[in-house]
Rosetta silent file (secondary structure, phi, psi, omega in degrees, C-alpha in Angstrom):
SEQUENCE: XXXXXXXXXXXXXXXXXXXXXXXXXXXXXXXXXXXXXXXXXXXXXXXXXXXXXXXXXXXXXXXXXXXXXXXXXXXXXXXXXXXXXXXXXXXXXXXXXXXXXXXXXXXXXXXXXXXXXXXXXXXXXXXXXXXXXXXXXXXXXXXXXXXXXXXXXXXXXXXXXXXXXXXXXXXXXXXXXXXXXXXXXXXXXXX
SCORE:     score description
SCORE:     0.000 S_00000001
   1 L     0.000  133.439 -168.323  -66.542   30.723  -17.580 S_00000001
   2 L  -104.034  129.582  174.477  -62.894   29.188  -16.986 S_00000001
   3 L  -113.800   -9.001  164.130  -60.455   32.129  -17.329 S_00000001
   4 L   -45.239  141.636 -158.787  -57.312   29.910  -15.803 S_00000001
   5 L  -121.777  135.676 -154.174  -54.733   30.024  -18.775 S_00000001
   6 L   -97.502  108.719 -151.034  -54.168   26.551  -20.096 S_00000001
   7 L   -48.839  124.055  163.858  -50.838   24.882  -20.539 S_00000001
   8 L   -90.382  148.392 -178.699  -49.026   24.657  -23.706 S_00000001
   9 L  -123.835   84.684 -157.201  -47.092   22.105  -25.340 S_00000001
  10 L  -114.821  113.097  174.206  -44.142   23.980  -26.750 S_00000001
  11 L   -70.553  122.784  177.965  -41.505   21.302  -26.989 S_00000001
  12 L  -108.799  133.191  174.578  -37.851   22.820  -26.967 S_00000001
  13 L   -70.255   86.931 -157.758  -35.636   20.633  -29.910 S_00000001
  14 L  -109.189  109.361 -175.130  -32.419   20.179  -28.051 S_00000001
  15 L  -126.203 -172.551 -127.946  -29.563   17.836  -29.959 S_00000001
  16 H  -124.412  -55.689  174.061  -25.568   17.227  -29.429 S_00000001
  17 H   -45.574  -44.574  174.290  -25.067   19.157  -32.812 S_00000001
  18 H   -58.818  -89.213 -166.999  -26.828   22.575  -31.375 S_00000001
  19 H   -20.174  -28.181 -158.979  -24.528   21.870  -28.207 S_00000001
  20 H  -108.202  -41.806  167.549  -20.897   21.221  -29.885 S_00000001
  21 H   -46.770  -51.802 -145.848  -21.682   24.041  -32.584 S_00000001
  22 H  -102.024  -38.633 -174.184  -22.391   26.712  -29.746 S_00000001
  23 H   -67.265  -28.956  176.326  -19.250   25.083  -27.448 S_00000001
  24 H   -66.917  -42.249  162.226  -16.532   25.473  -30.943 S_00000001
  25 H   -31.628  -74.222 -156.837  -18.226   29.088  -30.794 S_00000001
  26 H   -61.013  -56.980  159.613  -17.403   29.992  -27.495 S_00000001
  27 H   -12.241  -77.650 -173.326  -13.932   28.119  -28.163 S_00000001
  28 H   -64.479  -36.767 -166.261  -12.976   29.919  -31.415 S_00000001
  29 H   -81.001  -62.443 -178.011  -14.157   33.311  -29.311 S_00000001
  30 H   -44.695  -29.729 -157.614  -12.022   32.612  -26.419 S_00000001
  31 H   -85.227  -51.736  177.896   -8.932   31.668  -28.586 S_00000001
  32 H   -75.120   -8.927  159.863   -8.930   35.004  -30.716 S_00000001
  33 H   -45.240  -85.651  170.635   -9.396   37.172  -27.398 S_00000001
  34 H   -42.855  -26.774 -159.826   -6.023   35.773  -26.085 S_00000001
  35 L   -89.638   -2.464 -166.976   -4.474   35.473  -29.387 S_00000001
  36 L   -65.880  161.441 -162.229   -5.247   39.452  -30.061 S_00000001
  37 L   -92.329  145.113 -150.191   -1.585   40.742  -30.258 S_00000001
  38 L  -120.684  108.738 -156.502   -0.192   42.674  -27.119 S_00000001
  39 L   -86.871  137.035 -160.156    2.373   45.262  -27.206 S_00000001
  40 L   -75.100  145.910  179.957    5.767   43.511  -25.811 S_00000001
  41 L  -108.676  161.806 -151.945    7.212   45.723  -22.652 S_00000001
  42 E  -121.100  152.074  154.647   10.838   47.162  -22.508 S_00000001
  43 E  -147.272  118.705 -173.598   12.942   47.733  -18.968 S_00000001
  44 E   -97.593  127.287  155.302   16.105   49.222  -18.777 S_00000001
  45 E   -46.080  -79.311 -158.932   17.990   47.338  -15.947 S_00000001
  46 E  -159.968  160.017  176.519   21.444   48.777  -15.558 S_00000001
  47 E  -138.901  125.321 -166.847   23.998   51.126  -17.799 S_00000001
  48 L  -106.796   36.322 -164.825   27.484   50.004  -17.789 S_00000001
  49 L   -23.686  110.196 -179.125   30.698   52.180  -18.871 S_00000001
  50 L  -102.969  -57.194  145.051   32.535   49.797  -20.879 S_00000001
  51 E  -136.063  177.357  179.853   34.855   52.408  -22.170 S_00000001
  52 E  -136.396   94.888 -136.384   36.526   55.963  -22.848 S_00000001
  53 E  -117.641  100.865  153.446   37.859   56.912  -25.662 S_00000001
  54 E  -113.669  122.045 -159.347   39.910   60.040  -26.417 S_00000001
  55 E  -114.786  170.663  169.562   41.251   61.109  -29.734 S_00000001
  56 L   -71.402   10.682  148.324   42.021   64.476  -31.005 S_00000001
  57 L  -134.307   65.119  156.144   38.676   64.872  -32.907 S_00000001
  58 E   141.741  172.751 -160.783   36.223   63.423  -30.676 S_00000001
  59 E  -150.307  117.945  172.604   35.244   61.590  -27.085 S_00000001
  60 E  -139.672  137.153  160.017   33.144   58.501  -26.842 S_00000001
  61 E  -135.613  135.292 -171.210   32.043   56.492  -24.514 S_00000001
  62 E   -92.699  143.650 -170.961   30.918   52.876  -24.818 S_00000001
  63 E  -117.409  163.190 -176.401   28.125   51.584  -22.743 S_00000001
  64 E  -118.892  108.563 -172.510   26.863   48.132  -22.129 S_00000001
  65 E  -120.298  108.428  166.919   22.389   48.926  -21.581 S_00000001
  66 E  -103.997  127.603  158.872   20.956   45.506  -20.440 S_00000001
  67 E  -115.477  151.363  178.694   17.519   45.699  -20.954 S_00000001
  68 E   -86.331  140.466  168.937   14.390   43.300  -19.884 S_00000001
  69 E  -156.664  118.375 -168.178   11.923   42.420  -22.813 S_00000001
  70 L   -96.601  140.839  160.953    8.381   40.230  -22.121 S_00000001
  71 E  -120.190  105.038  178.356    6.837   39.091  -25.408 S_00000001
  72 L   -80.608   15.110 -155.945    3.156   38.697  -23.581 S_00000001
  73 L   -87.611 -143.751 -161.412    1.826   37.176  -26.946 S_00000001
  74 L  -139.158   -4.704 -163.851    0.982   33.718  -27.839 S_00000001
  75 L  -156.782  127.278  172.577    3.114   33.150  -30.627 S_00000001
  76 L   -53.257  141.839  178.456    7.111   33.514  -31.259 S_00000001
  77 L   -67.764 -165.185  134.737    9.135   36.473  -32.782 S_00000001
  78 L  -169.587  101.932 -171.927   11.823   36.857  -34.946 S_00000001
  79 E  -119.493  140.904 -156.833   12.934   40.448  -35.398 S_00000001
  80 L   -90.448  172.208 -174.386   15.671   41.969  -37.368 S_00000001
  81 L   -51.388 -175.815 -179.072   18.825   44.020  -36.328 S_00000001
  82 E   139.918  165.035 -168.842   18.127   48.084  -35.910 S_00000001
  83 E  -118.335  122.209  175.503   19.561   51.286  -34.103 S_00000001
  84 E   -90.515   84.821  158.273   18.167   52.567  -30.843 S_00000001
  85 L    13.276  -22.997  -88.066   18.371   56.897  -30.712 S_00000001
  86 L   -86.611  138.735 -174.721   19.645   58.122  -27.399 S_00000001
  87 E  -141.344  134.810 -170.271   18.658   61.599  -27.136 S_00000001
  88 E  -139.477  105.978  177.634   20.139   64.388  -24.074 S_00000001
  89 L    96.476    1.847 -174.857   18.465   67.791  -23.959 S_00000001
  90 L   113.531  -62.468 -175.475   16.595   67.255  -27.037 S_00000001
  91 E   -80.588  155.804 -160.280   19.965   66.597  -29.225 S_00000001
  92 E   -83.996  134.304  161.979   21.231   63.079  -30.751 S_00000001
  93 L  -107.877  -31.586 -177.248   23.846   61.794  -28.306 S_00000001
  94 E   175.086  177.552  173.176   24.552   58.168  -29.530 S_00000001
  95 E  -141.154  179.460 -179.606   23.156   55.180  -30.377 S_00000001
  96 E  -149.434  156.270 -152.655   23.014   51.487  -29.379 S_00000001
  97 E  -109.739  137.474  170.709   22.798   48.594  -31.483 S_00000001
  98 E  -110.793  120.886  152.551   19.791   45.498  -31.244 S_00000001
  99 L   -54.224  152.570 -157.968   21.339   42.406  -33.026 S_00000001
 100 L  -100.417  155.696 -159.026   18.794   40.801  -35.011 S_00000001
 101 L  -160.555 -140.205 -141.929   17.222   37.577  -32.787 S_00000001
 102 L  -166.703  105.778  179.429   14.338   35.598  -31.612 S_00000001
 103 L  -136.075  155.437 -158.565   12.067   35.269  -28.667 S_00000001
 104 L   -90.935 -172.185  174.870    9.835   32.613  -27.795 S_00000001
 105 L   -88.256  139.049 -163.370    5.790   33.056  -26.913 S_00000001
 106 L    28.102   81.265 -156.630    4.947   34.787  -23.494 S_00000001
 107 E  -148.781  137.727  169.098    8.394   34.745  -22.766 S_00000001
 108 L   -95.855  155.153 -175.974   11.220   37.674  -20.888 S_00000001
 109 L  -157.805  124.583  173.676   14.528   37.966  -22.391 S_00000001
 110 E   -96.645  118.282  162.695   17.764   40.226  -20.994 S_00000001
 111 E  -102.589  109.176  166.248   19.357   41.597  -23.980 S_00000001
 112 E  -100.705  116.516 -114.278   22.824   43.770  -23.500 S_00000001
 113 E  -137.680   82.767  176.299   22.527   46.367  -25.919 S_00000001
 114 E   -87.658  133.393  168.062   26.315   48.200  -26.792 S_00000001
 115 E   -95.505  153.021 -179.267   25.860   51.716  -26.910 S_00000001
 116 E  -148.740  124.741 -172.602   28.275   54.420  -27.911 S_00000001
 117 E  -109.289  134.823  170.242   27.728   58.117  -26.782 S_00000001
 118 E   -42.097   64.518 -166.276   28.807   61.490  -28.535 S_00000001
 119 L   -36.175  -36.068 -126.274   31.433   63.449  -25.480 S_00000001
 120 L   -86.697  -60.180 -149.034   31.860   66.262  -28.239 S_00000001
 121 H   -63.957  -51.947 -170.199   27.622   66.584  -28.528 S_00000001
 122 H   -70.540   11.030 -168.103   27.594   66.350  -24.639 S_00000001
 123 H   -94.218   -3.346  169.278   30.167   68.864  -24.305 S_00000001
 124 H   -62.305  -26.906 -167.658   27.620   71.221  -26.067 S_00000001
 125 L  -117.115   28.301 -171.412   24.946   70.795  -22.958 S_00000001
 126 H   -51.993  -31.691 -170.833   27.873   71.429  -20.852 S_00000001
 127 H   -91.086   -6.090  143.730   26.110   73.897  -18.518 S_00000001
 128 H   -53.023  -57.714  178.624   23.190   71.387  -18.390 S_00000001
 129 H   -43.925  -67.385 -177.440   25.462   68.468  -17.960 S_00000001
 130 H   -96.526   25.566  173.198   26.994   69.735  -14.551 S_00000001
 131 H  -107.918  -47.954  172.326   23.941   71.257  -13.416 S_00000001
 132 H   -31.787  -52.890 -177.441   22.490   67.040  -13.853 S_00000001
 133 H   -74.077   -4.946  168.280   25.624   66.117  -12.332 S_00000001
 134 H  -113.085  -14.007  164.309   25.420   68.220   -9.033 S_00000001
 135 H  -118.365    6.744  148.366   22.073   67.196   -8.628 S_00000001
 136 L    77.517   27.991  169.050   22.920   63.675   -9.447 S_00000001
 137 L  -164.909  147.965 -170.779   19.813   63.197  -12.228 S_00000001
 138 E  -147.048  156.362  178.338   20.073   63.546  -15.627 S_00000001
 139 E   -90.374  105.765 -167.809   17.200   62.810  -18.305 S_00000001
 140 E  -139.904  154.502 -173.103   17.778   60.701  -21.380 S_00000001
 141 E  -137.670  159.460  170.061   15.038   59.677  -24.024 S_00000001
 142 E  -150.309  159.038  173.824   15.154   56.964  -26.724 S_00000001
 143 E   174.669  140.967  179.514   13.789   55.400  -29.730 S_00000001
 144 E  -144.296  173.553 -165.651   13.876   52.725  -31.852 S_00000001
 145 E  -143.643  109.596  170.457   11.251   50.925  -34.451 S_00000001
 146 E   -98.089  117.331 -162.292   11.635   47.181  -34.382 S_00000001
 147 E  -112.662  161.534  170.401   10.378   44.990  -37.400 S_00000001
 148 E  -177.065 -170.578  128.504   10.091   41.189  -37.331 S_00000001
 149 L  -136.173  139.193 -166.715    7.601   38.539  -37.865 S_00000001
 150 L   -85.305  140.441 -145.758    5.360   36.480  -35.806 S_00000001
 151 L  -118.916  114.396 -170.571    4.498   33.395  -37.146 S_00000001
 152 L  -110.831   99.927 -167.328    0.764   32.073  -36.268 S_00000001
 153 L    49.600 -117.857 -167.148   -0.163   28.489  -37.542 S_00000001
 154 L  -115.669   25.514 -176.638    1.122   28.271  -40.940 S_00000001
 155 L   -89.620  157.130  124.620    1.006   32.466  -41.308 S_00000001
 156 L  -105.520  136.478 -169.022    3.668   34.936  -40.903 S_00000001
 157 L  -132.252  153.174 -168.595    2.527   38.352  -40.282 S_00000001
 158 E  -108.098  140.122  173.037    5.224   41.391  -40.443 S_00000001
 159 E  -122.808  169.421  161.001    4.927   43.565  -37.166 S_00000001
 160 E  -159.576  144.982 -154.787    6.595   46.611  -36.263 S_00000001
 161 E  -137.505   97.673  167.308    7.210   48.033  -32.210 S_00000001
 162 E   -91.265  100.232 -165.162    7.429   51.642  -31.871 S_00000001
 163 E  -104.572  106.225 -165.076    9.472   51.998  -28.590 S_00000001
 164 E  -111.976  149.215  172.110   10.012   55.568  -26.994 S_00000001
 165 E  -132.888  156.969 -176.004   11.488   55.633  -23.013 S_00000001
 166 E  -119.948   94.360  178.842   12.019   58.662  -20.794 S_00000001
 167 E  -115.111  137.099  169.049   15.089   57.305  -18.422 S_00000001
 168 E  -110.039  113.570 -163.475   16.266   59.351  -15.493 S_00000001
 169 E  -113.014  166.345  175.271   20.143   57.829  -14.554 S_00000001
 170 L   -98.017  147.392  178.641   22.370   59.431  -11.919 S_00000001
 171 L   -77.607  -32.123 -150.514   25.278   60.579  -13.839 S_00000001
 172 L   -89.939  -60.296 -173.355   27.616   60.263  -11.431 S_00000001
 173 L  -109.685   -0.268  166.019   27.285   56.169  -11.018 S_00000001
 174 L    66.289   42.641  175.091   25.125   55.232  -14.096 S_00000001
 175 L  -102.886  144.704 -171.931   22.393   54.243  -12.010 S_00000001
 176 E   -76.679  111.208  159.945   18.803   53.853  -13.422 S_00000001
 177 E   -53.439 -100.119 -156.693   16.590   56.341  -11.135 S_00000001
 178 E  -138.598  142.687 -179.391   13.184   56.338  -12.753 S_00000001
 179 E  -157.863  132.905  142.825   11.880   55.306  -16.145 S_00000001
 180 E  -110.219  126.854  162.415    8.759   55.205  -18.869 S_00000001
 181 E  -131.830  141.523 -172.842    8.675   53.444  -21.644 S_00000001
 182 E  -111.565  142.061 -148.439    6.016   53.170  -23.962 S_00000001
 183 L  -154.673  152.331  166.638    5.618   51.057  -26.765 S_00000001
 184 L   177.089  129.398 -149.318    3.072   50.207  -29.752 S_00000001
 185 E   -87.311  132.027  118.260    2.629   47.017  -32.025 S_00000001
 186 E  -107.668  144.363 -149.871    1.232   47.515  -35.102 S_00000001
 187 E  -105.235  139.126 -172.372    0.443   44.550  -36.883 S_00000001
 188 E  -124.377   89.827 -162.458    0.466   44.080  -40.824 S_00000001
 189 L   -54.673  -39.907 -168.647   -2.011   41.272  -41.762 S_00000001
 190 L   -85.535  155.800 -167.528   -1.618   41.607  -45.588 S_00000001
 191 L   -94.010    0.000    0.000    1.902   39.513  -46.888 S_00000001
């Protein structure tokens, strides 16, 4: 009795058609991995005293905020004008203005950003203010909500970038210390 187990002849069908179907697969997979959309990162750079302005019912002072901004995506921007928050202590201090613009795909951009801050609000945090100012750090927070749309083959899809930062500046010389900013794209698919 032969118990040796005896060779089959199971033919595998292989054609050009299988092959180019399963490579446009892997293709088409790879392309929407990179293409999923990537929330664009914020840097504040430098803060600039542009001026100082005192009248009898109020004190402002305008700033110059160049900021860094990467669009890591795959596909160009176009985003409309809006007002960035500045917040000291909690309380609204001023705001700074984003013109409305354009940035290209996986691309950095320096934007200078004029700002114009409340004296009269900071003279409210006074005893805050020169306790920042003797130890040469001071805290400031922002936010802004940035709308635009990114335009993908013959789509446009409306976005919006919810941007909040925690910047620590010396007071004294309006230099950037330390900073987080955090950010998050949501994307709106339907027109």
């Amino acid at each position: 009795m032969d118990l040796a187990p005896k060779p089959t002849a199971n033919k595998v069908n292989w054609s050009w058609t299988s092959a180019l179907i399963g490579a446009a697969s892997a293709t088409a997979a790879a392309a929407l991995i990179s293409a999923k959309p990537k929330d664009p990162t914020f840097h504040l750079i430098s803060i600039k005293l542009t001026s100082f302005k005192i009248n009898l019912s109020n004190i402002n002072a305008d700033l110059t905020l160049t900021v860094h901004v990467t669009n890591p995506n795959i596909t160009p921007i176009h985003y409309s004008s809006t007002t960035m928050s500045i917040f000291y202590d909690g309380s609204f201090l001023g705001e700074a203005h984003v013109k409305a613009g354009s940035q290209p795909p996986r691309s950095c951009r320096v934007l200078e950003l004029p700002a114009r801050l409340d004296g009269i609000e900071l003279a409210h945090h006074a005893g805050k203010f020169f306790a920042d100012v003797a130890k040469r750090e001071m805290a400031l927070d922002a936010k802004v909500e940035i709308s635009g749309t990114a335009k993908m083959l013959w789509w446009e899809h409306r976005f919006k970038v919810h941007v909040e930062c925690h910047v620590t500046v010396d007071p004294v010389f309006l230099d950037v210390i330390d900073q987080e900013n955090e950010s998050q794209l949501e994307l709106f698919l339907a027109s």
